[in-house]
Amino acid sequence: GGLPFPSGGLQSLGLPTQGGAAIDALKPYAITTQNAISTALDFVKGLGAGSSTAQVSAAADSLAAAGSDYASLSGAADAWELESFGPTGSQIFSQVQSEQNALRAAAKSLTDSVSQLRNCVSKPGPCQSVYQTLVGTLVGTTLGAPLVYIYTNDGTGTSPTQTTRPASPPAAAPTDPSERLEWLITTAPDTSLKDFQAFIKELPDRGSGRQITFPTSDNQAYITKMTELEAEIANLDPIVDVIVSNEPLESYLFFLNSTGPAVLDRRAGNPTIVAEAAQRYQQLLSAPQGQDLTRIPDKQEELFYAHEESAGDGTFVYVLDCGFRFSHQEFSSSRTEHILGPGIHTLDDEAPLPPGHGTPVAAMVNGKSLGIAKKALVIGVKFGGSGRNTAGDIWEAWKLAINDAISKNRIGKAVFVLAYGNAFPSRSARANNHVPRFFDPPYNIPKPRDPSVWPGIIGAAWAAGIPTVGAAGNLERNNPLRFQGQLDPQRFAAPNNAWVTAGSIDAQGEKSSFNVPPGPHPDLGYDRALIGTTSVYAHAEKIRVASKAGDNAYEDPSSGTSWAAAQIAGLAAYYLGLPNTVLPARRQDIPMAVKKHMVDLARDGSHGAEGLAYNGVWEEPCGGAWTKKRMAKRGVEVDEAIRVLWKLKGLDMVDV
């Protein structure tokens, strides 16, 4: 049922812009576009190390054709008069807005993909990771099938009917309608404590459930038991943000089993290693633009980490994780604090295997030898444990951390890092439109089809001025992860919002094969707005990390995007701690300013890899003065050189 696109674009046809007729007019062209994407996918799937330049060029041409179709669809859909979709508005209006956003995002994604592929035309062999990433992008685009699955109507704007849609997520196990399940209820922003108290007294338990409130929060949460019908009824109250099942959620810790056991550091008890001695991942973060990363020395004693002497001084990194061993020699007692989440009584790292999880993440932020921002203060926020987090645990832990940062006057100096991801709750009350604030600028959080606590808590952190960093996720045989759209909170990341997702590169600056690519949930093809994105990359493949196994224990080698997220969180704190940093006037703009600066500074890696995180220490005006011999020096001479550099020019974010 597809139609060919006119040479002048769809807008030249004067298509209808109102009601169901507008949707129906674009459907044939949507089918044509879907076919073009399938063709492009076949081209890219056929690429590999032995591909000829002609094959790569043909695939790029196919992508460009599909991208042109998406751009034309997007232009036509943007002309729709959304008010005219009738009194059934909340369903159709929301769906149409989602389609408009999805079409714009798809056109941008394909344009970027064409650019990536064009860079491979002269060197198809080394571009294997690019091909894999593009396949993930194309699968995500194909599953969306824009406009083909949209709600339609009889042309009058009323009586909507649902056409065939992609498969829904697996249904939760059936329950007895009279069975009372545990639910988390969160209230809308700006809900007063008085109104909250009145609301919960009207619930079936008459307010005897668990109340979660904070003096710095403009909303509340409540944990109670209700039947599914009672939850749906409660959800009708405009005071409600979301109601989701408070069941334990599957958690994914993003590190891979190493090739060796935890080892004891034989230098235990020695003085702290000076900042200029480095792990390779530290040197990669400070490698100047244009340096061939494959030529960085392999010998540990020749590695060099250059950074401004402030090193995150006066900043605060909240590591939200499943436990910490702060007695490890990487940590200084004066640079660690902790917060225990609901029902937690010990700080110990509970991740299932060495090296643990929270311990190496925190050590990579401010560890004495491993840290990126060595003078930052790390706050370990422990909540739940591997495989045992509920939506209520997550909500309360984030609110505890936000409340701590606000009450201790740390705004503008605080960073959050959550280096793992969660599956979705199996049950929720129907989605409502009660809380539009965080879906709009400056937050731009994609609106999920089903209710989620994440937009509310991510938005609350950004509203307080706190940058947030997460991990892209790891592709592994023993878990079902294939796309970022399968993970909370990764699926809420987007290029136009402040969530920073970190991916991994290897020692030569090439993207690691285990990065989870952007893309929709395989069973949620219709929720195309939530596909995730990877913002920047750091060296997190086969590196040395601290281990929970002992106070002087390390794991070497270890790999995973969790370690990339830890480095990027340290880098965000490093930026905020620089002496000449100027922050935006509005605190809600700080997170996006930090992300934009990080993305703008990012450099190129190997084999066409882009977006490698960089601390900017060798930037102009002094970049040309550094010779290889001088970079190899240690100690005071380099310290003095760095002081001179930053006296001449600091990191100024006033124009961000």
PDB file of C-alpha atoms in Angstrom, residues 131 165 560:
ATOM      1  CA  TYR A 131      28.188  -1.423  11.295  1.00  0.00           C
ATOM      2  CA  ARG A 165       0.195  -2.566  16.616  1.00  0.00           C
ATOM      3  CA  GLY A 560      32.087  -2.728  31.661  1.00  0.00           C
TER       4      GLY A 560
END
